[in-house]
Amino acid sequence: MYNLQDLLHLMARLRDPQYGCPWDLQQDYRSIVPHTLEEAYEVADAIEQGDFAQLPGELGDLLFQVVYYSQLGREEGRFEFDDVVDGITRKLIRRHPHVFPTGDLHAPLDTPKLSEAAVKLRWEAIKAEERAERATAPEQLSLLDDVPGALPALSRAGKLQKRAAQVGFDWPAALPVVDKVREELDEVLQAMASADLQAIKAELGDLLFSVVNLARHLEVDAENALRGANQKFERRFRFIEQALRQTHRPIEDCTLEELDALWGEAKRQEKNLPSCG
């Protein structure tokens, strides 16, 4: 079987100035980012679908993205793959003092086991220390500094809320958040009545942010919940298409009432399947 060194060698060959692949030679850090995001989502999709036969291949595609960035860094004299491995290993040792109290990766596993809550508190404290060390202007240091701006909006909203909650800026329970969601929905309706598109956009954003807050209080990942809703919609819409295909009737010729009836049938059939919620 090929190993990691073979993959690194392959990457170097692809970027060989004389004999490499023309497409690969045209790429840079920014042009690869969309592919990285796509590969990460394909890993998530394989896991959500329970397609573990495909998961190694999807993980390989994602690993290749790391190898690609490392080759670019090597060519520019910035960093190499070994620096990536060394950096993440050191960071994880530092963030797990309850497993590596001496900082020795190969020390015996004889430390007392901590509760999950204690581990999370220590993890956040260490991350806060790291943010302080990286800050160029300590007086402007914020809890929100290292929440990536490129995250999907729902995921980023949840992370921002979690950070603020660390210092007590949070609702005490889920029910008050439900009231906030209703309040934001009323404000969307008011904006709709004014026909002010900018106000509608702003109020819809506030509504979505509140829904993410509710999901967080219910210990539901909003991004995963919406992906599940997307999959459910796709599954039911495909049922409608297939049902109409069997009757040789174009979907464009159907009334909304007819389509809604087929949607209801799709829901009824799902409820009869153990795998569907």
PDB file of C-alpha atoms in Angstrom:
ATOM      1  CA  MET A   1       0.000   0.000   0.000  1.00  0.00           C
ATOM      2  CA  TYR A   2       1.070   3.576  -0.616  1.00  0.00           C
ATOM      3  CA  ASN A   3       1.914   5.650   2.456  1.00  0.00           C
ATOM      4  CA  LEU A   4       2.024   9.316   3.430  1.00  0.00           C
ATOM      5  CA  GLN A   5       5.505   9.803   1.983  1.00  0.00           C
ATOM      6  CA  ASP A   6       4.223   8.515  -1.356  1.00  0.00           C
ATOM      7  CA  LEU A   7       1.409  11.082  -1.259  1.00  0.00           C
ATOM      8  CA  LEU A   8       3.865  13.896  -0.482  1.00  0.00           C
ATOM      9  CA  HIS A   9       6.063  12.726  -3.382  1.00  0.00           C
ATOM     10  CA  LEU A  10       3.033  12.649  -5.695  1.00  0.00           C
ATOM     11  CA  MET A  11       2.147  16.211  -4.718  1.00  0.00           C
ATOM     12  CA  ALA A  12       5.671  17.402  -5.445  1.00  0.00           C
ATOM     13  CA  ARG A  13       5.530  15.724  -8.861  1.00  0.00           C
ATOM     14  CA  LEU A  14       2.220  17.396  -9.672  1.00  0.00           C
ATOM     15  CA  ARG A  15       3.809  20.774  -8.937  1.00  0.00           C
ATOM     16  CA  ASP A  16       7.072  20.089 -10.771  1.00  0.00           C
ATOM     17  CA  PRO A  17       7.685  23.251 -12.856  1.00  0.00           C
ATOM     18  CA  GLN A  18       8.764  21.277 -15.937  1.00  0.00           C
ATOM     19  CA  TYR A  19       6.912  17.976 -15.792  1.00  0.00           C
ATOM     20  CA  GLY A  20       3.989  18.668 -13.467  1.00  0.00           C
ATOM     21  CA  CYS A  21       0.269  18.969 -14.161  1.00  0.00           C
ATOM     22  CA  PRO A  22      -0.661  22.270 -15.888  1.00  0.00           C
ATOM     23  CA  TRP A  23      -3.795  22.680 -13.748  1.00  0.00           C
ATOM     24  CA  ASP A  24      -1.997  22.030 -10.456  1.00  0.00           C
ATOM     25  CA  LEU A  25       0.763  24.444 -11.404  1.00  0.00           C
ATOM     26  CA  GLN A  26      -1.804  27.249 -11.773  1.00  0.00           C
ATOM     27  CA  GLN A  27      -3.206  26.868  -8.255  1.00  0.00           C
ATOM     28  CA  ASP A  28      -2.461  28.932  -5.160  1.00  0.00           C
ATOM     29  CA  TYR A  29      -3.754  29.074  -1.584  1.00  0.00           C
ATOM     30  CA  ARG A  30      -6.897  31.019  -2.458  1.00  0.00           C
ATOM     31  CA  SER A  31      -7.866  28.951  -5.485  1.00  0.00           C
ATOM     32  CA  ILE A  32      -7.727  25.737  -3.443  1.00  0.00           C
ATOM     33  CA  VAL A  33      -9.976  26.985  -0.612  1.00  0.00           C
ATOM     34  CA  PRO A  34     -13.299  26.201  -2.387  1.00  0.00           C
ATOM     35  CA  HIS A  35     -12.099  22.643  -3.004  1.00  0.00           C
ATOM     36  CA  THR A  36     -11.121  22.288   0.660  1.00  0.00           C
ATOM     37  CA  LEU A  37     -14.564  23.377   1.821  1.00  0.00           C
ATOM     38  CA  GLU A  38     -16.246  21.042  -0.657  1.00  0.00           C
ATOM     39  CA  GLU A  39     -14.144  18.073   0.457  1.00  0.00           C
ATOM     40  CA  ALA A  40     -14.905  18.787   4.135  1.00  0.00           C
ATOM     41  CA  TYR A  41     -18.628  18.789   3.406  1.00  0.00           C
ATOM     42  CA  GLU A  42     -18.325  15.560   1.436  1.00  0.00           C
ATOM     43  CA  VAL A  43     -16.742  13.941   4.502  1.00  0.00           C
ATOM     44  CA  ALA A  44     -19.635  15.206   6.627  1.00  0.00           C
ATOM     45  CA  ASP A  45     -22.169  13.971   4.081  1.00  0.00           C
ATOM     46  CA  ALA A  46     -20.646  10.480   3.959  1.00  0.00           C
ATOM     47  CA  ILE A  47     -20.856  10.252   7.751  1.00  0.00           C
ATOM     48  CA  GLU A  48     -24.423  11.548   7.892  1.00  0.00           C
ATOM     49  CA  GLN A  49     -25.469   9.102   5.183  1.00  0.00           C
ATOM     50  CA  GLY A  50     -23.725   6.240   6.994  1.00  0.00           C
ATOM     51  CA  ASP A  51     -21.727   5.579   3.819  1.00  0.00           C
ATOM     52  CA  PHE A  52     -18.626   4.252   5.546  1.00  0.00           C
ATOM     53  CA  ALA A  53     -17.485   2.419   2.432  1.00  0.00           C
ATOM     54  CA  GLN A  54     -16.920   5.830   0.813  1.00  0.00           C
ATOM     55  CA  LEU A  55     -15.579   7.559   3.931  1.00  0.00           C
ATOM     56  CA  PRO A  56     -11.899   6.560   3.487  1.00  0.00           C
ATOM     57  CA  GLY A  57     -11.930   8.014  -0.015  1.00  0.00           C
ATOM     58  CA  GLU A  58     -13.535  11.258   1.170  1.00  0.00           C
ATOM     59  CA  LEU A  59     -11.038  11.522   4.027  1.00  0.00           C
ATOM     60  CA  GLY A  60      -8.250  10.975   1.517  1.00  0.00           C
ATOM     61  CA  ASP A  61      -9.563  13.861  -0.584  1.00  0.00           C
ATOM     62  CA  LEU A  62      -9.565  16.069   2.506  1.00  0.00           C
ATOM     63  CA  LEU A  63      -6.060  14.976   3.505  1.00  0.00           C
ATOM     64  CA  PHE A  64      -4.872  15.843   0.016  1.00  0.00           C
ATOM     65  CA  GLN A  65      -5.956  19.441   0.631  1.00  0.00           C
ATOM     66  CA  VAL A  66      -3.597  19.653   3.617  1.00  0.00           C
ATOM     67  CA  VAL A  67      -0.816  18.123   1.525  1.00  0.00           C
ATOM     68  CA  TYR A  68      -1.516  20.663  -1.229  1.00  0.00           C
ATOM     69  CA  TYR A  69      -1.227  23.680   1.080  1.00  0.00           C
ATOM     70  CA  SER A  70       1.922  22.188   2.583  1.00  0.00           C
ATOM     71  CA  GLN A  71       3.505  21.849  -0.879  1.00  0.00           C
ATOM     72  CA  LEU A  72       2.710  25.494  -1.621  1.00  0.00           C
ATOM     73  CA  GLY A  73       4.253  26.467   1.720  1.00  0.00           C
ATOM     74  CA  ARG A  74       7.336  24.383   0.946  1.00  0.00           C
ATOM     75  CA  GLU A  75       7.815  26.012  -2.444  1.00  0.00           C
ATOM     76  CA  GLU A  76       7.673  29.469  -0.866  1.00  0.00           C
ATOM     77  CA  GLY A  77       9.924  28.537   2.048  1.00  0.00           C
ATOM     78  CA  ARG A  78       7.151  29.247   4.545  1.00  0.00           C
ATOM     79  CA  PHE A  79       6.482  25.806   6.061  1.00  0.00           C
ATOM     80  CA  GLU A  80       6.397  22.107   5.204  1.00  0.00           C
ATOM     81  CA  PHE A  81       4.075  19.209   5.965  1.00  0.00           C
ATOM     82  CA  ASP A  82       6.218  18.210   8.946  1.00  0.00           C
ATOM     83  CA  ASP A  83       5.647  21.681  10.426  1.00  0.00           C
ATOM     84  CA  VAL A  84       1.884  21.136  10.142  1.00  0.00           C
ATOM     85  CA  VAL A  85       2.127  17.777  11.917  1.00  0.00           C
ATOM     86  CA  ASP A  86       4.468  19.143  14.586  1.00  0.00           C
ATOM     87  CA  GLY A  87       2.245  22.161  15.210  1.00  0.00           C
ATOM     88  CA  ILE A  88      -0.996  20.238  15.680  1.00  0.00           C
ATOM     89  CA  THR A  89       0.712  17.605  17.855  1.00  0.00           C
ATOM     90  CA  ARG A  90       2.212  20.230  20.150  1.00  0.00           C
ATOM     91  CA  LYS A  91      -1.101  22.100  20.376  1.00  0.00           C
ATOM     92  CA  LEU A  92      -3.060  18.990  21.293  1.00  0.00           C
ATOM     93  CA  ILE A  93      -0.508  17.989  23.933  1.00  0.00           C
ATOM     94  CA  ARG A  94      -0.732  21.506  25.388  1.00  0.00           C
ATOM     95  CA  ARG A  95      -4.534  21.457  25.397  1.00  0.00           C
ATOM     96  CA  HIS A  96      -4.719  18.045  27.102  1.00  0.00           C
ATOM     97  CA  PRO A  97      -2.697  18.481  30.308  1.00  0.00           C
ATOM     98  CA  HIS A  98      -5.030  15.960  31.960  1.00  0.00           C
ATOM     99  CA  VAL A  99      -3.631  13.326  29.555  1.00  0.00           C
ATOM    100  CA  PHE A 100      -0.057  14.658  29.116  1.00  0.00           C
ATOM    101  CA  PRO A 101       0.711  16.435  32.436  1.00  0.00           C
ATOM    102  CA  THR A 102       4.462  16.489  31.754  1.00  0.00           C
ATOM    103  CA  GLY A 103       4.095  17.484  28.126  1.00  0.00           C
ATOM    104  CA  ASP A 104       5.572  14.145  27.086  1.00  0.00           C
ATOM    105  CA  LEU A 105       3.626  12.492  24.266  1.00  0.00           C
ATOM    106  CA  HIS A 106       4.924   9.042  25.199  1.00  0.00           C
ATOM    107  CA  ALA A 107       4.523   9.279  28.981  1.00  0.00           C
ATOM    108  CA  PRO A 108       2.565   6.422  30.640  1.00  0.00           C
ATOM    109  CA  LEU A 109      -1.207   6.815  30.836  1.00  0.00           C
ATOM    110  CA  ASP A 110      -1.458   7.086  34.613  1.00  0.00           C
ATOM    111  CA  THR A 111      -3.115  10.478  35.192  1.00  0.00           C
ATOM    112  CA  PRO A 112      -6.464  10.668  37.046  1.00  0.00           C
ATOM    113  CA  LYS A 113      -9.519  10.891  34.818  1.00  0.00           C
ATOM    114  CA  LEU A 114     -11.365  14.243  34.836  1.00  0.00           C
ATOM    115  CA  SER A 115     -15.036  14.898  34.171  1.00  0.00           C
ATOM    116  CA  GLU A 116     -16.062  16.113  30.730  1.00  0.00           C
ATOM    117  CA  ALA A 117     -17.121  19.452  32.222  1.00  0.00           C
ATOM    118  CA  ALA A 118     -13.716  19.955  33.857  1.00  0.00           C
ATOM    119  CA  VAL A 119     -11.955  19.090  30.611  1.00  0.00           C
ATOM    120  CA  LYS A 120     -14.040  21.640  28.674  1.00  0.00           C
ATOM    121  CA  LEU A 121     -13.316  24.382  31.196  1.00  0.00           C
ATOM    122  CA  ARG A 122      -9.596  23.719  31.042  1.00  0.00           C
ATOM    123  CA  TRP A 123      -9.699  23.545  27.225  1.00  0.00           C
ATOM    124  CA  GLU A 124     -11.337  26.979  26.991  1.00  0.00           C
ATOM    125  CA  ALA A 125      -8.907  28.435  29.521  1.00  0.00           C
ATOM    126  CA  ILE A 126      -5.939  27.206  27.492  1.00  0.00           C
ATOM    127  CA  LYS A 127      -7.440  28.606  24.287  1.00  0.00           C
ATOM    128  CA  ALA A 128      -7.891  31.957  26.030  1.00  0.00           C
ATOM    129  CA  GLU A 129      -4.218  31.890  27.018  1.00  0.00           C
ATOM    130  CA  GLU A 130      -3.286  31.173  23.403  1.00  0.00           C
ATOM    131  CA  ARG A 131      -5.405  34.082  22.146  1.00  0.00           C
ATOM    132  CA  ALA A 132      -3.673  36.394  24.606  1.00  0.00           C
ATOM    133  CA  GLU A 133      -0.254  35.200  23.436  1.00  0.00           C
ATOM    134  CA  ARG A 134      -1.153  35.852  19.778  1.00  0.00           C
ATOM    135  CA  ALA A 135      -2.696  39.280  20.377  1.00  0.00           C
ATOM    136  CA  THR A 136      -0.729  42.131  18.807  1.00  0.00           C
ATOM    137  CA  ALA A 137      -2.766  44.685  20.781  1.00  0.00           C
ATOM    138  CA  PRO A 138      -3.674  43.183  24.191  1.00  0.00           C
ATOM    139  CA  GLU A 139      -6.019  46.091  24.995  1.00  0.00           C
ATOM    140  CA  GLN A 140      -8.179  45.053  22.018  1.00  0.00           C
ATOM    141  CA  LEU A 141      -8.242  41.331  22.876  1.00  0.00           C
ATOM    142  CA  SER A 142     -11.708  39.799  22.472  1.00  0.00           C
ATOM    143  CA  LEU A 143     -13.268  36.455  23.266  1.00  0.00           C
ATOM    144  CA  LEU A 144     -14.460  36.427  19.659  1.00  0.00           C
ATOM    145  CA  ASP A 145     -11.034  36.928  18.067  1.00  0.00           C
ATOM    146  CA  ASP A 146     -10.445  33.435  16.671  1.00  0.00           C
ATOM    147  CA  VAL A 147     -13.982  32.574  15.518  1.00  0.00           C
ATOM    148  CA  PRO A 148     -13.298  32.152  11.777  1.00  0.00           C
ATOM    149  CA  GLY A 149     -15.149  34.585   9.561  1.00  0.00           C
ATOM    150  CA  ALA A 150     -15.376  32.029   6.758  1.00  0.00           C
ATOM    151  CA  LEU A 151     -17.454  29.556   8.776  1.00  0.00           C
ATOM    152  CA  PRO A 152     -20.997  28.844   7.524  1.00  0.00           C
ATOM    153  CA  ALA A 153     -23.206  31.546   9.031  1.00  0.00           C
ATOM    154  CA  LEU A 154     -25.238  29.195  11.245  1.00  0.00           C
ATOM    155  CA  SER A 155     -22.097  27.565  12.658  1.00  0.00           C
ATOM    156  CA  ARG A 156     -20.427  30.919  13.250  1.00  0.00           C
ATOM    157  CA  ALA A 157     -23.507  32.288  15.011  1.00  0.00           C
ATOM    158  CA  GLY A 158     -23.450  29.328  17.386  1.00  0.00           C
ATOM    159  CA  LYS A 159     -19.742  29.774  18.138  1.00  0.00           C
ATOM    160  CA  LEU A 160     -20.134  33.502  18.763  1.00  0.00           C
ATOM    161  CA  GLN A 161     -22.979  32.795  21.170  1.00  0.00           C
ATOM    162  CA  LYS A 162     -20.991  30.118  22.998  1.00  0.00           C
ATOM    163  CA  ARG A 163     -18.077  32.504  23.465  1.00  0.00           C
ATOM    164  CA  ALA A 164     -20.331  35.233  24.864  1.00  0.00           C
ATOM    165  CA  ALA A 165     -21.990  32.685  27.155  1.00  0.00           C
ATOM    166  CA  GLN A 166     -18.609  31.965  28.772  1.00  0.00           C
ATOM    167  CA  VAL A 167     -18.774  35.331  30.541  1.00  0.00           C
ATOM    168  CA  GLY A 168     -22.478  35.104  31.403  1.00  0.00           C
ATOM    169  CA  PHE A 169     -23.876  36.998  28.395  1.00  0.00           C
ATOM    170  CA  ASP A 170     -26.593  34.449  27.684  1.00  0.00           C
ATOM    171  CA  TRP A 171     -30.203  33.540  28.282  1.00  0.00           C
ATOM    172  CA  PRO A 172     -30.667  31.461  31.443  1.00  0.00           C
ATOM    173  CA  ALA A 173     -32.834  28.808  29.741  1.00  0.00           C
ATOM    174  CA  ALA A 174     -34.489  27.852  26.460  1.00  0.00           C
ATOM    175  CA  LEU A 175     -37.992  29.250  27.082  1.00  0.00           C
ATOM    176  CA  PRO A 176     -36.920  32.930  27.148  1.00  0.00           C
ATOM    177  CA  VAL A 177     -35.195  32.318  23.823  1.00  0.00           C
ATOM    178  CA  VAL A 178     -38.510  31.076  22.414  1.00  0.00           C
ATOM    179  CA  ASP A 179     -40.020  34.428  23.400  1.00  0.00           C
ATOM    180  CA  LYS A 180     -37.121  36.167  21.650  1.00  0.00           C
ATOM    181  CA  VAL A 181     -37.738  34.158  18.485  1.00  0.00           C
ATOM    182  CA  ARG A 182     -41.389  35.243  18.532  1.00  0.00           C
ATOM    183  CA  GLU A 183     -40.344  38.850  19.082  1.00  0.00           C
ATOM    184  CA  GLU A 184     -37.970  38.709  16.126  1.00  0.00           C
ATOM    185  CA  LEU A 185     -40.655  37.112  13.945  1.00  0.00           C
ATOM    186  CA  ASP A 186     -43.021  39.991  14.814  1.00  0.00           C
ATOM    187  CA  GLU A 187     -40.302  42.436  13.760  1.00  0.00           C
ATOM    188  CA  VAL A 188     -39.920  40.602  10.437  1.00  0.00           C
ATOM    189  CA  LEU A 189     -43.678  41.013   9.882  1.00  0.00           C
ATOM    190  CA  GLN A 190     -43.417  44.709  10.669  1.00  0.00           C
ATOM    191  CA  ALA A 191     -40.551  45.097   8.201  1.00  0.00           C
ATOM    192  CA  MET A 192     -42.579  43.255   5.564  1.00  0.00           C
ATOM    193  CA  ALA A 193     -45.437  45.715   6.077  1.00  0.00           C
ATOM    194  CA  SER A 194     -43.041  48.601   5.423  1.00  0.00           C
ATOM    195  CA  ALA A 195     -41.737  46.951   2.215  1.00  0.00           C
ATOM    196  CA  ASP A 196     -38.233  48.117   3.194  1.00  0.00           C
ATOM    197  CA  LEU A 197     -35.925  45.452   1.763  1.00  0.00           C
ATOM    198  CA  GLN A 198     -32.952  46.449   3.919  1.00  0.00           C
ATOM    199  CA  ALA A 199     -35.078  46.287   7.066  1.00  0.00           C
ATOM    200  CA  ILE A 200     -36.500  42.917   6.028  1.00  0.00           C
ATOM    201  CA  LYS A 201     -32.975  41.568   5.496  1.00  0.00           C
ATOM    202  CA  ALA A 202     -31.798  42.861   8.870  1.00  0.00           C
ATOM    203  CA  GLU A 203     -34.809  41.485  10.741  1.00  0.00           C
ATOM    204  CA  LEU A 204     -34.550  38.100   9.031  1.00  0.00           C
ATOM    205  CA  GLY A 205     -30.912  37.968  10.122  1.00  0.00           C
ATOM    206  CA  ASP A 206     -31.941  38.688  13.711  1.00  0.00           C
ATOM    207  CA  LEU A 207     -34.596  35.959  13.491  1.00  0.00           C
ATOM    208  CA  LEU A 208     -32.097  33.393  12.211  1.00  0.00           C
ATOM    209  CA  PHE A 209     -29.607  34.380  14.917  1.00  0.00           C
ATOM    210  CA  SER A 210     -32.292  33.850  17.566  1.00  0.00           C
ATOM    211  CA  VAL A 211     -33.215  30.452  16.132  1.00  0.00           C
ATOM    212  CA  VAL A 212     -29.543  29.416  16.341  1.00  0.00           C
ATOM    213  CA  ASN A 213     -29.587  30.566  19.961  1.00  0.00           C
ATOM    214  CA  LEU A 214     -32.636  28.402  20.639  1.00  0.00           C
ATOM    215  CA  ALA A 215     -30.952  25.414  18.964  1.00  0.00           C
ATOM    216  CA  ARG A 216     -27.868  25.938  21.144  1.00  0.00           C
ATOM    217  CA  HIS A 217     -29.941  25.983  24.339  1.00  0.00           C
ATOM    218  CA  LEU A 218     -31.633  22.765  23.211  1.00  0.00           C
ATOM    219  CA  GLU A 219     -28.159  21.265  22.564  1.00  0.00           C
ATOM    220  CA  VAL A 220     -28.854  20.946  18.834  1.00  0.00           C
ATOM    221  CA  ASP A 221     -26.278  21.948  16.230  1.00  0.00           C
ATOM    222  CA  ALA A 222     -28.148  24.398  13.982  1.00  0.00           C
ATOM    223  CA  GLU A 223     -25.991  23.652  10.944  1.00  0.00           C
ATOM    224  CA  ASN A 224     -26.627  19.913  11.257  1.00  0.00           C
ATOM    225  CA  ALA A 225     -30.333  20.497  11.872  1.00  0.00           C
ATOM    226  CA  LEU A 226     -30.665  22.559   8.702  1.00  0.00           C
ATOM    227  CA  ARG A 227     -28.700  20.027   6.691  1.00  0.00           C
ATOM    228  CA  GLY A 228     -31.126  17.388   7.915  1.00  0.00           C
ATOM    229  CA  ALA A 229     -34.074  19.560   6.889  1.00  0.00           C
ATOM    230  CA  ASN A 230     -32.503  20.055   3.450  1.00  0.00           C
ATOM    231  CA  GLN A 231     -32.095  16.312   3.029  1.00  0.00           C
ATOM    232  CA  LYS A 232     -35.692  15.710   4.108  1.00  0.00           C
ATOM    233  CA  PHE A 233     -36.975  18.289   1.618  1.00  0.00           C
ATOM    234  CA  GLU A 234     -34.896  16.777  -1.166  1.00  0.00           C
ATOM    235  CA  ARG A 235     -36.070  13.264  -0.330  1.00  0.00           C
ATOM    236  CA  ARG A 236     -39.766  14.255  -0.349  1.00  0.00           C
ATOM    237  CA  PHE A 237     -39.489  16.373  -3.494  1.00  0.00           C
ATOM    238  CA  ARG A 238     -37.819  13.492  -5.316  1.00  0.00           C
ATOM    239  CA  PHE A 239     -40.771  11.328  -4.230  1.00  0.00           C
ATOM    240  CA  ILE A 240     -43.129  13.829  -5.899  1.00  0.00           C
ATOM    241  CA  GLU A 241     -41.074  13.786  -9.086  1.00  0.00           C
ATOM    242  CA  GLN A 242     -40.978   9.991  -9.179  1.00  0.00           C
ATOM    243  CA  ALA A 243     -44.716   9.673  -8.531  1.00  0.00           C
ATOM    244  CA  LEU A 244     -45.492  12.042 -11.395  1.00  0.00           C
ATOM    245  CA  ARG A 245     -42.983  10.321 -13.646  1.00  0.00           C
ATOM    246  CA  GLN A 246     -44.872   7.061 -13.182  1.00  0.00           C
ATOM    247  CA  THR A 247     -48.091   8.738 -14.372  1.00  0.00           C
ATOM    248  CA  HIS A 248     -46.277  10.458 -17.271  1.00  0.00           C
ATOM    249  CA  ARG A 249     -47.437  13.847 -16.043  1.00  0.00           C
ATOM    250  CA  PRO A 250     -45.106  16.900 -16.153  1.00  0.00           C
ATOM    251  CA  ILE A 251     -44.700  18.512 -12.758  1.00  0.00           C
ATOM    252  CA  GLU A 252     -45.292  21.918 -14.336  1.00  0.00           C
ATOM    253  CA  ASP A 253     -48.868  20.890 -15.206  1.00  0.00           C
ATOM    254  CA  CYS A 254     -49.809  20.103 -11.591  1.00  0.00           C
ATOM    255  CA  THR A 255     -51.597  22.458  -9.258  1.00  0.00           C
ATOM    256  CA  LEU A 256     -50.124  23.390  -5.908  1.00  0.00           C
ATOM    257  CA  GLU A 257     -52.885  21.369  -4.224  1.00  0.00           C
ATOM    258  CA  GLU A 258     -51.888  18.247  -6.188  1.00  0.00           C
ATOM    259  CA  LEU A 259     -48.222  18.690  -5.347  1.00  0.00           C
ATOM    260  CA  ASP A 260     -49.061  19.265  -1.682  1.00  0.00           C
ATOM    261  CA  ALA A 261     -51.094  16.054  -1.646  1.00  0.00           C
ATOM    262  CA  LEU A 262     -48.105  14.117  -2.958  1.00  0.00           C
ATOM    263  CA  TRP A 263     -45.921  15.828  -0.343  1.00  0.00           C
ATOM    264  CA  GLY A 264     -48.291  14.578   2.325  1.00  0.00           C
ATOM    265  CA  GLU A 265     -48.061  11.073   0.884  1.00  0.00           C
ATOM    266  CA  ALA A 266     -44.272  11.252   1.051  1.00  0.00           C
ATOM    267  CA  LYS A 267     -44.503  12.203   4.731  1.00  0.00           C
ATOM    268  CA  ARG A 268     -46.920   9.352   5.443  1.00  0.00           C
ATOM    269  CA  GLN A 269     -44.653   6.811   3.766  1.00  0.00           C
ATOM    270  CA  GLU A 270     -41.630   8.054   5.742  1.00  0.00           C
ATOM    271  CA  LYS A 271     -43.479   7.604   9.029  1.00  0.00           C
ATOM    272  CA  ASN A 272     -43.967   3.959   8.169  1.00  0.00           C
ATOM    273  CA  LEU A 273     -40.211   3.486   7.758  1.00  0.00           C
ATOM    274  CA  PRO A 274     -38.174   2.786  10.935  1.00  0.00           C
ATOM    275  CA  SER A 275     -35.229   4.800   9.602  1.00  0.00           C
ATOM    276  CA  CYS A 276     -37.168   8.017   9.116  1.00  0.00           C
ATOM    277  CA  GLY A 277     -38.158  10.507  11.793  1.00  0.00           C
TER     278      GLY A 277
END
